[in-house]
Short mmCIF file of C-alpha atoms in Angstrom, two decimals:
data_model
loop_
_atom_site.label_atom_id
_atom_site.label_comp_id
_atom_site.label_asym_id
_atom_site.label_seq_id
_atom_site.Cartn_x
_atom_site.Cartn_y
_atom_site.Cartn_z
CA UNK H 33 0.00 0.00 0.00
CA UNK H 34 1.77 3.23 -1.17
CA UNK H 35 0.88 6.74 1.37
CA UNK H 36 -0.02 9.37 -0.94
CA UNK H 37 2.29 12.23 -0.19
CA UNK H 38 0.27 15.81 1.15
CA UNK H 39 0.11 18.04 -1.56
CA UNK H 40 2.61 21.62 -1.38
CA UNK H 41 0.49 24.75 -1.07
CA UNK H 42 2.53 27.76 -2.05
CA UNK H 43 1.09 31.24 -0.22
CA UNK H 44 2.18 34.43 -0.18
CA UNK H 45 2.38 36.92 3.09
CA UNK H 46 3.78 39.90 3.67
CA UNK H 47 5.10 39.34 -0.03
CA UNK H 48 6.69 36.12 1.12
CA UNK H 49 6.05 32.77 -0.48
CA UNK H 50 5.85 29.84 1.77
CA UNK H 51 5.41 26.40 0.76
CA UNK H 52 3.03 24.68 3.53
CA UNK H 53 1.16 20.84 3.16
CA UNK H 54 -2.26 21.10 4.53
CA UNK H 55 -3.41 17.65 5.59
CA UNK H 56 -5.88 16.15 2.70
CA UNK H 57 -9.06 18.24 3.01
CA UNK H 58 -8.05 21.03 4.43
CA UNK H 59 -6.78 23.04 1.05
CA UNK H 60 -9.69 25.43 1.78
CA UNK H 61 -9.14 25.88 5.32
CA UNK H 62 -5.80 27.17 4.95
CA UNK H 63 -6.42 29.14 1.94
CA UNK H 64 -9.26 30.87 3.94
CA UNK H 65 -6.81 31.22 6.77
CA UNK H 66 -4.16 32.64 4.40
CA UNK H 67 -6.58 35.15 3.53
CA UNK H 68 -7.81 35.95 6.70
CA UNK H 69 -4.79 36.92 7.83
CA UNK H 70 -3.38 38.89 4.55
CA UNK H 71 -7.09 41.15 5.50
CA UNK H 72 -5.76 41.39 9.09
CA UNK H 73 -1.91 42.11 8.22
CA UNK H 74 -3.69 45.12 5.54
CA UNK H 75 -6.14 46.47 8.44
CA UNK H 76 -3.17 46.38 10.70
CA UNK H 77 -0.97 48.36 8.29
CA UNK H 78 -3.74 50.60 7.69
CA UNK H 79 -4.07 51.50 11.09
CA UNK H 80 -0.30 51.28 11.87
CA UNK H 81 1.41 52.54 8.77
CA UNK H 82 5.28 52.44 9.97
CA UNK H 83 4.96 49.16 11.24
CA UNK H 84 6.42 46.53 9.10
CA UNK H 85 7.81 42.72 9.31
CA UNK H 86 7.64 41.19 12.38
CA UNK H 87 5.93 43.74 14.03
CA UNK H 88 3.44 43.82 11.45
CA UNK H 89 2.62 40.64 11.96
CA UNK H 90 2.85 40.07 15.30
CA UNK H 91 0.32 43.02 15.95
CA UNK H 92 -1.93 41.39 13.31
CA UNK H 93 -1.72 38.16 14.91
CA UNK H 94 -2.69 39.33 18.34
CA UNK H 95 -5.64 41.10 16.51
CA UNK H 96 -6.98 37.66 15.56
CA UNK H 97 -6.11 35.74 18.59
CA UNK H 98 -8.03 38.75 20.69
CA UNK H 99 -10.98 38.52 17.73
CA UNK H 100 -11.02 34.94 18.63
CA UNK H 101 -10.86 35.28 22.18
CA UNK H 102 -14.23 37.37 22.00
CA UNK H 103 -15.94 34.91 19.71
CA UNK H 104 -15.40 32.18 22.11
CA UNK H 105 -16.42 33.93 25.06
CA UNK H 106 -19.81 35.00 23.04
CA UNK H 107 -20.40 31.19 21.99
CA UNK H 108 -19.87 30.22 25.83
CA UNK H 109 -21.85 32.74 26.69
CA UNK H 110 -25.08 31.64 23.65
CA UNK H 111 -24.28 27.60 24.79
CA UNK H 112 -24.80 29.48 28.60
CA UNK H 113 -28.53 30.74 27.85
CA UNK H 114 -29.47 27.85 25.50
CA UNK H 115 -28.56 25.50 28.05
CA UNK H 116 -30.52 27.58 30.73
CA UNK H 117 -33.27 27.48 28.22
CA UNK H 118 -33.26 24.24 27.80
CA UNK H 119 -33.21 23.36 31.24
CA UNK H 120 -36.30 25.95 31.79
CA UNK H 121 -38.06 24.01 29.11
CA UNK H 122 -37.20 20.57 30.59
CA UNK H 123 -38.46 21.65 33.89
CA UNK H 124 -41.57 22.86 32.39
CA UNK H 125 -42.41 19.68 30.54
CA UNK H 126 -41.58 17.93 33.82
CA UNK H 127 -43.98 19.33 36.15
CA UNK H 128 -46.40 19.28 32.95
CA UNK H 129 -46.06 15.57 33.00
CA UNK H 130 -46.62 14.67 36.76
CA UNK H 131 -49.71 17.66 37.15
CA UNK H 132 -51.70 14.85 34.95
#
């Protein structure tokens, strides 16, 4: 049985090519994260015009991990009141069921 060998994705970044494998599947997942973070390293320069290289990036990255920092605390926060919801609802049904 022969292992097929990961394909080489070539993306740019800051100008840069790199040459990554993305496990089978996941082409789009890192081409969506290659984007994302070329639209974060532009707002970043936008906002920060003499920053370049590593600062650049690091700044940019920080901006995504604090992005997705915020969008995990919001999902905790939805699974939170659908859970409390849910419980409201189970409650409900319960005392439904043993008023008959």
């Amino acid at each position: 049985m022969r292992l097929q060998a990961q394909p080489i994705n070539v993306v740019s970044i800051l100008g840069n090519d790199y040459s990554l494998k993305a496990p089978e599947g996941q082409e789009e997942t890192l081409n969506q994260a290659v984007r994302m973070l070329n639209v974060a390293l532009a707002e970043t320069k936008r906002s920060f015009p003499t920053l370049i290289g590593d600062k650049l990036l690091v700044l940019a990255a920080l901006n995504l991990c604090s992005r997705q920092i915020e969008l995990q605390r919001e999902h905790d926060r939805t699974l939170e009141r659908t859970q409390a919801q849910i419980d409201a609802t189970v409650d409900a049904i319960s005392r439904a069921v043993s008023d008959v």
